[in-house]
Tab-separated table of C-alpha atoms and ligand atoms in Angstrom:
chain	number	residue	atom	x	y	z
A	30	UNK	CA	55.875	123.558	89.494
A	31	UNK	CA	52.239	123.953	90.936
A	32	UNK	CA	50.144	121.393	88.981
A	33	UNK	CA	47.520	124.005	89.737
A	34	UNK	CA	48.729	126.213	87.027
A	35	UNK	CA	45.937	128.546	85.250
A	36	UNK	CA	46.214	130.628	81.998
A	37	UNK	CA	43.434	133.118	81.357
A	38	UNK	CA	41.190	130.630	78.436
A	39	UNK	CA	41.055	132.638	74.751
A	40	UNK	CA	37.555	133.562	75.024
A	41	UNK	CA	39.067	136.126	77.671
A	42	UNK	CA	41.564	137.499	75.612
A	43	UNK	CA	39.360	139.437	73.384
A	44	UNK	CA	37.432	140.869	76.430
A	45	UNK	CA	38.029	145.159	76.900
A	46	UNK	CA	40.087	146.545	79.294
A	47	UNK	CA	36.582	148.441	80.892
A	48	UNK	CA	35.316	145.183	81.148
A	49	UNK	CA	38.061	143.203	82.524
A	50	UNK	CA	38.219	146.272	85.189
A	51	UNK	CA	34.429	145.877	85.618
A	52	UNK	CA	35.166	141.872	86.380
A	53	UNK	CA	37.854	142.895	88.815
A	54	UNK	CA	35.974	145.318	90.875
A	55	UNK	CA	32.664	143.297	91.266
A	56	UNK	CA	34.713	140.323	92.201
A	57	UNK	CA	36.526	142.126	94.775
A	58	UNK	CA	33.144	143.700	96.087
A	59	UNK	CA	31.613	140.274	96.410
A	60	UNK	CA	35.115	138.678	98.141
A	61	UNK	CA	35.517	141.223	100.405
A	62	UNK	CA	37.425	141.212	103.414
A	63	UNK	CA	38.100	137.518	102.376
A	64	UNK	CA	40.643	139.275	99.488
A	65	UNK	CA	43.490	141.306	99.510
A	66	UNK	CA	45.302	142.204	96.613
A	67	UNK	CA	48.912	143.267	97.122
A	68	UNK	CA	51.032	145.342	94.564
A	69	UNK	CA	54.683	145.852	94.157
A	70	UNK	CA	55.377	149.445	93.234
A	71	UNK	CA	56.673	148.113	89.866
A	72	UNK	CA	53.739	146.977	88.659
A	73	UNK	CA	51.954	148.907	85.654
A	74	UNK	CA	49.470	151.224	86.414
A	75	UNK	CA	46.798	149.249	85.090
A	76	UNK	CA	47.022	146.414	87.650
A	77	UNK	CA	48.158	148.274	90.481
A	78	UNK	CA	45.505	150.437	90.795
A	79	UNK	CA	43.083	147.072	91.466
A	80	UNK	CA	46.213	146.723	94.936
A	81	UNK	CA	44.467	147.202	98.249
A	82	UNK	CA	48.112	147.955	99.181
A	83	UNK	CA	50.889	148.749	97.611
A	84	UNK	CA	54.893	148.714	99.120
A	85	UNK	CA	58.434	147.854	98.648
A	86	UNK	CA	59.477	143.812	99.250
A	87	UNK	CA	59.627	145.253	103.170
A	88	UNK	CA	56.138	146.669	103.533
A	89	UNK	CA	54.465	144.017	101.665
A	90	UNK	CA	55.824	141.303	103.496
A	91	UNK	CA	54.796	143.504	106.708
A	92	UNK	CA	51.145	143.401	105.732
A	93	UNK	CA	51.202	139.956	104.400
A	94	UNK	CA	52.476	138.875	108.334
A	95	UNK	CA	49.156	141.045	109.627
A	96	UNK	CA	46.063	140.031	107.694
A	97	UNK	CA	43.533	138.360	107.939
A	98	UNK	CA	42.128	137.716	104.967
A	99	UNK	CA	41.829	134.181	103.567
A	100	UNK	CA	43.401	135.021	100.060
A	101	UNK	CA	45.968	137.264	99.117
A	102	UNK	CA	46.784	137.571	95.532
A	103	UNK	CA	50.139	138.959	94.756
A	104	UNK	CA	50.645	141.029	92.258
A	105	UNK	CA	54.459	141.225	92.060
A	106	UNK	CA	57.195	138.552	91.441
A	107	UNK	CA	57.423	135.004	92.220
A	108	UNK	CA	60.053	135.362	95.401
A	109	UNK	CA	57.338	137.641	97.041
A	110	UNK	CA	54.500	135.599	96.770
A	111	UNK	CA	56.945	132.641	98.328
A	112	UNK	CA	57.742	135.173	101.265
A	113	UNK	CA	53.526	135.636	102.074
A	114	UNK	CA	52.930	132.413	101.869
A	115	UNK	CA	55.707	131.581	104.568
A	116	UNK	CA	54.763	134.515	106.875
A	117	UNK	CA	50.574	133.891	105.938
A	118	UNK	CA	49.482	131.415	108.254
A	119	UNK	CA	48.119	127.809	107.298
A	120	UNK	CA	44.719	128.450	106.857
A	121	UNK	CA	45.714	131.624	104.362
A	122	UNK	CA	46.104	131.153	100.512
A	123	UNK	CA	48.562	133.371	98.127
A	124	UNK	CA	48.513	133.305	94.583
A	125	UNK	CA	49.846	134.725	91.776
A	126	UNK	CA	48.150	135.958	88.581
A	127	UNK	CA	50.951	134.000	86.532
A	128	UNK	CA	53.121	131.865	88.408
A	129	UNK	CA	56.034	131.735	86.332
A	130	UNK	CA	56.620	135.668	87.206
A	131	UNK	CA	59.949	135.156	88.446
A	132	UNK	CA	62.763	137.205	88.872
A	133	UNK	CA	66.270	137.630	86.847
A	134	UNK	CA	68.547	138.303	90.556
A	135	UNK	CA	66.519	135.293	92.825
A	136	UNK	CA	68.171	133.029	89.755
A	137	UNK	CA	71.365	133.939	89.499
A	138	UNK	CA	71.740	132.290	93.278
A	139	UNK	CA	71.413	128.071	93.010
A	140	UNK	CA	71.117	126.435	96.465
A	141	UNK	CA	73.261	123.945	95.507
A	142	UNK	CA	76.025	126.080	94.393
A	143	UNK	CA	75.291	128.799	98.112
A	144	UNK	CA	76.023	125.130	100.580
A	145	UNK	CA	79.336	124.211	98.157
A	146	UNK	CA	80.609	128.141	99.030
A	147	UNK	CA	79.419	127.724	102.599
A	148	UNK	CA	81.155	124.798	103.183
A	149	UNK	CA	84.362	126.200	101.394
A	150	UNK	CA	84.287	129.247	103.543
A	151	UNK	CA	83.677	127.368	106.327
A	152	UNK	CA	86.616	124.992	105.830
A	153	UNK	CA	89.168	128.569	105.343
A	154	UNK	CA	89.073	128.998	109.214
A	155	UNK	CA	87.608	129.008	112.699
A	156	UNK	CA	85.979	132.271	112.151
A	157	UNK	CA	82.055	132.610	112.541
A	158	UNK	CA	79.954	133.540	109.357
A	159	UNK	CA	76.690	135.000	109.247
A	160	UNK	CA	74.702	134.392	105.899
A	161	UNK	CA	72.729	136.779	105.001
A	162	UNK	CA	69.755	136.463	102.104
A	163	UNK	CA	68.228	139.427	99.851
A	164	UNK	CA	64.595	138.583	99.877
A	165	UNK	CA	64.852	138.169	96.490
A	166	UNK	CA	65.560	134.600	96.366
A	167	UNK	CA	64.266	130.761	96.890
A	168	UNK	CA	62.282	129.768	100.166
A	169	UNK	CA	64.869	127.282	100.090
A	170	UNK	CA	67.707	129.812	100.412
A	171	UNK	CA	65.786	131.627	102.931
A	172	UNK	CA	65.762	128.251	105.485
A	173	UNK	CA	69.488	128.041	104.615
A	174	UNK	CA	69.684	131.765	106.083
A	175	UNK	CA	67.379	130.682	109.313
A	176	UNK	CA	68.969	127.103	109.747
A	177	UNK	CA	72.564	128.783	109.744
A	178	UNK	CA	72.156	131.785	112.297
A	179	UNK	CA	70.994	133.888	109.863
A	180	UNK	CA	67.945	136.329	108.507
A	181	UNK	CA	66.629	137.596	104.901
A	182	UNK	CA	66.959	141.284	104.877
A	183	UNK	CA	65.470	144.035	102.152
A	184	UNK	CA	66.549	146.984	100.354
A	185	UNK	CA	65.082	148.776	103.130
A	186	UNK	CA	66.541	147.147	105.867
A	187	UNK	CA	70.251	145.362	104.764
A	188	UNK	CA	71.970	147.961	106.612
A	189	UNK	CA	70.446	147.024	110.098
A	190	UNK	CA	70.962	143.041	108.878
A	191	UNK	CA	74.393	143.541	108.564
A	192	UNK	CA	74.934	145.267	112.248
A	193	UNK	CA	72.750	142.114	113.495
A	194	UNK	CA	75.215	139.724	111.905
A	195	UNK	CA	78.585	141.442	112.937
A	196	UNK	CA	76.567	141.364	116.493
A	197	UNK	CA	76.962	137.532	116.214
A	198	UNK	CA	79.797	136.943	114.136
A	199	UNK	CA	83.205	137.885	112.134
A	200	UNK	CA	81.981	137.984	108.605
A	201	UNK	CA	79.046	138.153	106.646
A	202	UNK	CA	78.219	136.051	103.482
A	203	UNK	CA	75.908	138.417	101.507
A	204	UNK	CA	73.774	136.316	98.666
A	205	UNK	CA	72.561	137.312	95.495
A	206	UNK	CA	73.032	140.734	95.277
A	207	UNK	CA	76.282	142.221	95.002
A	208	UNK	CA	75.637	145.225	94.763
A	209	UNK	CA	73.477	145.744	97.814
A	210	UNK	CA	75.392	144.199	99.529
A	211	UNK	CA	78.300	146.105	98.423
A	212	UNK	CA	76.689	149.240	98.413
A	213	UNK	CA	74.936	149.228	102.560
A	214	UNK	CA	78.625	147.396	103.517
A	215	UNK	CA	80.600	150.632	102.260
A	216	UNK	CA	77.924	153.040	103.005
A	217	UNK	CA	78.469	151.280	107.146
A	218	UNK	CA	82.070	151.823	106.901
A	219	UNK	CA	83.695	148.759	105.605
A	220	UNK	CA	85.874	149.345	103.047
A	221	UNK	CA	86.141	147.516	99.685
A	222	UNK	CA	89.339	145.708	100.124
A	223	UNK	CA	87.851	144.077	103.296
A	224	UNK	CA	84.639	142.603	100.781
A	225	UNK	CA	85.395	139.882	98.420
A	226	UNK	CA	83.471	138.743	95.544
A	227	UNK	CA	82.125	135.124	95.379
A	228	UNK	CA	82.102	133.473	92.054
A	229	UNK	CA	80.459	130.173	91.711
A	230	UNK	CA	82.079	128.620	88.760
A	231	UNK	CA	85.075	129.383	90.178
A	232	UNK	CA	86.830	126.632	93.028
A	233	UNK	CA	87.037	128.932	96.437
A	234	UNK	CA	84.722	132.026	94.377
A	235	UNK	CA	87.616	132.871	92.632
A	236	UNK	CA	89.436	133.909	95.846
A	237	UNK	CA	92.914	132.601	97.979
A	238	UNK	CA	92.254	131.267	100.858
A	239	UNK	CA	94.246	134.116	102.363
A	240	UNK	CA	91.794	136.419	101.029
A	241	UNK	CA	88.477	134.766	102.297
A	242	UNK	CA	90.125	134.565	105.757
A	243	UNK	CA	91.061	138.435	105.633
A	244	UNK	CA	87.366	139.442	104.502
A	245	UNK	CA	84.305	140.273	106.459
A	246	UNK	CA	81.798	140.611	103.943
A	247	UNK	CA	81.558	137.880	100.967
A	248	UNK	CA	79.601	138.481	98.341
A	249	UNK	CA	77.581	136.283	96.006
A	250	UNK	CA	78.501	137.065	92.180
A	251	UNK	CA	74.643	137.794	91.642
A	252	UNK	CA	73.061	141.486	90.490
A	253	UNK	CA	69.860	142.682	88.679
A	254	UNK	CA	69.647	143.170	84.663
A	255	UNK	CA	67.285	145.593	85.343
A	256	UNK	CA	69.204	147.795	87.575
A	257	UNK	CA	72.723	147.553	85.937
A	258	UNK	CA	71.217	149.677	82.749
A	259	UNK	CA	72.143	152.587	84.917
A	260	UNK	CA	75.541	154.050	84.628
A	261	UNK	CA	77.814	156.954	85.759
A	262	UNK	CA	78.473	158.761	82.974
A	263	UNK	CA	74.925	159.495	82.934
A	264	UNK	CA	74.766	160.958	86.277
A	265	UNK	CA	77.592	163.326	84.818
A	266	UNK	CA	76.089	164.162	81.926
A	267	UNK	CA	72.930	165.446	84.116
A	268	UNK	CA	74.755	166.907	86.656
A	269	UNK	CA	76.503	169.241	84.168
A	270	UNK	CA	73.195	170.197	82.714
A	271	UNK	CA	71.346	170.508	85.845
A	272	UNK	CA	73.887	171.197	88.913
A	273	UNK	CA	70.906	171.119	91.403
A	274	UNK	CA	68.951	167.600	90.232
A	275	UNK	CA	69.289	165.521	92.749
A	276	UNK	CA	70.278	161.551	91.764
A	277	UNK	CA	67.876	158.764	93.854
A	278	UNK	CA	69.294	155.360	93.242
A	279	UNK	CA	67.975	152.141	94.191
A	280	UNK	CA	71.045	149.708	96.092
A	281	UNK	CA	70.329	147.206	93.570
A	282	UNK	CA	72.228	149.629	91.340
A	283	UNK	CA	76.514	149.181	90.834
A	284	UNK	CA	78.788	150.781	93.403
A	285	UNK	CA	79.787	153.530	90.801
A	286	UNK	CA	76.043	154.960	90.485
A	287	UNK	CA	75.619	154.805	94.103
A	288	UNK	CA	78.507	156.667	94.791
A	289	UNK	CA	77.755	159.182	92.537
A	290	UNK	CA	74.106	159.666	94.164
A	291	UNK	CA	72.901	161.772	96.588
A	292	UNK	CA	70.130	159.832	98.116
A	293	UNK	CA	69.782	155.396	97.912
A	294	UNK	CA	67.156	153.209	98.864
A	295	UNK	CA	63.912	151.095	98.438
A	296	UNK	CA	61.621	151.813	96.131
A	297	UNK	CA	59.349	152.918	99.089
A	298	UNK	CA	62.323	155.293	100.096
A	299	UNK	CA	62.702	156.496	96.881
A	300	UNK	CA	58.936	157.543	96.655
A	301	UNK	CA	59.064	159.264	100.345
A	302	UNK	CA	61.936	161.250	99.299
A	303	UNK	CA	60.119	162.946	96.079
A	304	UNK	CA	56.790	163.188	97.853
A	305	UNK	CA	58.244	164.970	100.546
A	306	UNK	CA	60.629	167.269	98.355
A	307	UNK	CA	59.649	171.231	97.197
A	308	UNK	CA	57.634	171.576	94.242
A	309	UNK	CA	60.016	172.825	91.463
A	310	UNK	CA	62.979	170.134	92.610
A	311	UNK	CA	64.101	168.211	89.954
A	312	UNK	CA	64.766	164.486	90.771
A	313	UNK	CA	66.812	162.065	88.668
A	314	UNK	CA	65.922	158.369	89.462
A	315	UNK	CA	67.506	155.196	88.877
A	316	UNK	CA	64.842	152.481	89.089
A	317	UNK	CA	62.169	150.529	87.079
A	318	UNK	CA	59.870	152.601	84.797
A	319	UNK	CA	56.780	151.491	85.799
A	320	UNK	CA	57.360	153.306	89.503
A	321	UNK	CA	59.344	156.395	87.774
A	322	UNK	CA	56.306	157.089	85.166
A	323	UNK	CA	53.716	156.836	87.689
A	324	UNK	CA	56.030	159.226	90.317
A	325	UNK	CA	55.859	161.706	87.097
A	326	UNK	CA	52.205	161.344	86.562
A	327	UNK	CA	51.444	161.767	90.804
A	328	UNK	CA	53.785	164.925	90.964
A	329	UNK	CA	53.653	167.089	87.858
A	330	UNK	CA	54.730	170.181	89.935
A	331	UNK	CA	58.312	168.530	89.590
A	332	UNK	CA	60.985	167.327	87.171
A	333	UNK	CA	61.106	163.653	87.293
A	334	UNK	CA	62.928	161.448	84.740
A	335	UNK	CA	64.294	158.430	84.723
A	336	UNK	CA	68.153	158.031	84.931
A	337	UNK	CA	69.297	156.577	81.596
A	338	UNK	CA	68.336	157.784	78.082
A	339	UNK	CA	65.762	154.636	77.820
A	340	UNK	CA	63.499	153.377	80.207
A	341	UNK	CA	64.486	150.051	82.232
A	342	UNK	CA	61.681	148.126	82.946
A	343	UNK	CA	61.136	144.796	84.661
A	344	UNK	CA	59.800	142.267	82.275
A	345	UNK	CA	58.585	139.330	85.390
A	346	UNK	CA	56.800	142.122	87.124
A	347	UNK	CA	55.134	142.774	83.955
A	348	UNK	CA	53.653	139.321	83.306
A	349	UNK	CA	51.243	140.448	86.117
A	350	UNK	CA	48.666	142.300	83.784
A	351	UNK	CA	45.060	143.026	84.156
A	352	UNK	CA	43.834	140.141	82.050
A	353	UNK	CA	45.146	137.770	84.139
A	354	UNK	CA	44.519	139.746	87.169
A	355	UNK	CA	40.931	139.370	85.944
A	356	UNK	CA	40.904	135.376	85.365
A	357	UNK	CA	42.619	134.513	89.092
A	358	UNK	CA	40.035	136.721	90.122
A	359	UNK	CA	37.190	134.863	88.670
A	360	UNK	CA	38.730	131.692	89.185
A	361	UNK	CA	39.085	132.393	92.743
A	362	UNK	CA	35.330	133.903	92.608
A	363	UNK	CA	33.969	130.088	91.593
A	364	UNK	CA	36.278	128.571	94.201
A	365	UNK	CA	39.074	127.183	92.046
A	366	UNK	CA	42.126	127.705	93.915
A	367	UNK	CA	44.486	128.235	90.672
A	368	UNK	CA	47.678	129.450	90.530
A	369	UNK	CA	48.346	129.088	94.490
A	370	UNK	CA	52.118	129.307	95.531
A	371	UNK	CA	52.584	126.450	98.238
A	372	UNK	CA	56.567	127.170	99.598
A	373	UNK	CA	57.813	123.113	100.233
A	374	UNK	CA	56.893	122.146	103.992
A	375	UNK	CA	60.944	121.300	104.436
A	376	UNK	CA	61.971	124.783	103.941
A	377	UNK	CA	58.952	126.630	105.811
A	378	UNK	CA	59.960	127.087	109.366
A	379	UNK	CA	63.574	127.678	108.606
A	380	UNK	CA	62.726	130.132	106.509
A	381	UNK	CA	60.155	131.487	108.668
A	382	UNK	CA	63.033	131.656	111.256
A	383	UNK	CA	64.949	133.756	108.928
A	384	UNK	CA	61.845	135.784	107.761
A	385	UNK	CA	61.205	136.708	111.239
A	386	UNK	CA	64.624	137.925	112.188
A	387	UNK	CA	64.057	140.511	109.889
A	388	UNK	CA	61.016	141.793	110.534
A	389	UNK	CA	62.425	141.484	114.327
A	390	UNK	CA	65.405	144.306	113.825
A	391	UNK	CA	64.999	147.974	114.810
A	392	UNK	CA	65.128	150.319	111.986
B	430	13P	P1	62.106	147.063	96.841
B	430	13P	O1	62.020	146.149	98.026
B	430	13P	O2	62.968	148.256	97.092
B	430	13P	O3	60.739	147.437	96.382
B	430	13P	O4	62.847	146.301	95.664
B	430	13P	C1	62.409	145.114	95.120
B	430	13P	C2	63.052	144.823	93.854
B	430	13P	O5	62.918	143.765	93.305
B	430	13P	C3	63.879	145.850	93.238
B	430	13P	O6	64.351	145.418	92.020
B	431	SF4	FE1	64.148	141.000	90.164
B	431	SF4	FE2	65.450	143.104	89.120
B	431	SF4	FE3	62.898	142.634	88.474
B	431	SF4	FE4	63.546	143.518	90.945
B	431	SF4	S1	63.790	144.594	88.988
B	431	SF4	S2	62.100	141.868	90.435
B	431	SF4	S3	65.488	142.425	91.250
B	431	SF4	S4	64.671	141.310	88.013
């Protein structure tokens, strides 16, 4: 943990809102061009309206890799703040309004537990692997991906990861996601009897040796809380009300919703799809709340509602709010570099390696 860990003091807590806004806009007046603020499309409204930019994992990491500034405060999850500071160079800081923002699918894969499965898949036969990472995991995972012959990909880009790997090899190990990688391997033409599923508590994931040998795409036993509240029936339900809504699912979703869909992709996707569609279209979307409120608010000439009778919502993107927005800000302002995320010099070119495959691949 960064020993450089700031809380916003309690003398800040009973500041307004106006005022915390006022704070945040003066400050980022007087830092200029030495700030950007970055915002993942699931933040709240409040904070992301302070984002220079906003994007999916993909686009974020894109503008981290091309700017110049000197700080970049993320306002998003832990794993994305990791990914900037890899791609930033050395003289760039990131930092994150609360640094214990992390996120529920980047856990559920231990490095420890991804080099015991490697080395068990390794040991099932002479075939060549290529491991694959969701960006949503460790920098540590990430070097494992560049040190090994392989890249991170995104929900925007998994699709064109996996052609790279089957490029250079017979299988793909797919880690933490299941369900992307699940969903972009059928969606490519690879059936599901040719995917296994890797369990980690289990000796050989569960699987016969047999089995591992006969797969091409392994994947890690890993998914998002968030985006398993969305379920099948549901699409069912709206499709018998509504024959013509059309169903926009994010890949982190299971392979049941997605095959029920009519449209899948990044949260960036998602939002070019209803931007671009008629006024009058009615649009069903599986994804956090934060993004599928605000796409309601932006576009009240269509029907927009979330896909489930509640509203999912990401509880480490919210940690970022605008009061502590407000204190990194002012804490940067006096020169106190709090709350930086510094990614372990042992994992940083590895996982730059891996990084840059990525944002190397034609899509
Ligand atoms: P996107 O890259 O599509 O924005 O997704 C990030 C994420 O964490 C989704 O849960
Ligand atoms: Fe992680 Fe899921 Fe939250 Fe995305 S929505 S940041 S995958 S927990």
């Amino acid at each position: 943990m960064n020993k450089n860990v700031s809380t916003p003091p309690e003398s800040m807590k009973s500041v307004s809102m106006e005022e915390l806004n006022i704070r945040i806009i003066n400050i980022k007046k007087h830092l200029d061009k030495r700030l950007l603020i970055l915002g993942h499309h699931y933040q709240t409204d409040d904070v992301i309206r302070h984002a220079d930019e906003r994007g999916d994992s993909f686009a974020l990491a894109k503008i981290a890799s091309q700017t110049d500034a000197e700080y970049i405060v993320f306002c998003g999850v832990h794993f994305m703040a990791e990914t900037a500071d890899i791609i930033t160079s050395a003289n760039q800081k990131v930092f994150i309004p609360d640094v214990t923002a992390g996120c529920f699918l980047a856990d559920c894969a231990r490095s420890d537990d991804v080099e015991d499965a490697w080395e068990e898949i390794r040991s099932a036969g002479s075939f060549r692997t290529i491991p694959i990472t969701y960006v949503n995991s460790s920098a540590e995972l990430k070097a494992f991906c560049g040190k090994n012959g392989g890249l991170v990909c995104t929900s925007s880009n998994a699709g064109a990861a996996i052609d790279w790997a089957f490029e250079r090899g017979q299988k793909v190990f797919f880690f933490p996601d299941q369900h992307l990688g699940r969903n972009t391997a059928f969606n490519m033409g690879i059936p599901l009897n040719e995917m296994i599923l890797w369990d980690p508590e289990e000796p050989l994931g569960g699987n016969s040796i047999e089995a591992i040998r006969n797969a091409r795409v392994i994947l890690w036993d890993g998914f998002c809380i968030v985006h398993l509240e969305f379920n099948a029936e549901y699409v069912n339900i709206l499709r018998k009300q509504d024959p013509s809504v059309n169903v926009i699912v994010h890949p982190e979703c299971n392979f049941e919703v997605a095959q029920t869909a009519d449209y899948m992709g990044s949260t960036a996707y998602i939002i070019k799809m209803i931007e671009q569609s008629p006024a009058g279209s009615h649009w069903a979307v599986a994804t956090e709340k934060n993004l599928v409120n605000r796409l309601k608010k932006q576009h009240p000439d269509k029907r927009i509602e979330i896909l489930q009778s509640f509203e999912p919502y990401c509880k480490s993107m919210a940690q970022i709010t605008v009061l502590n927005l407000a204190h990194q800000l002012e804490q940067l302002s006096q020169g106190n570099l709090v709350n930086q995320v510094i990614v372990d010099k042992k994992y940083r070119k590895e996982a730059l390696t891996a990084l840059n495959r990525m944002l190397e691949l034609k899509i």
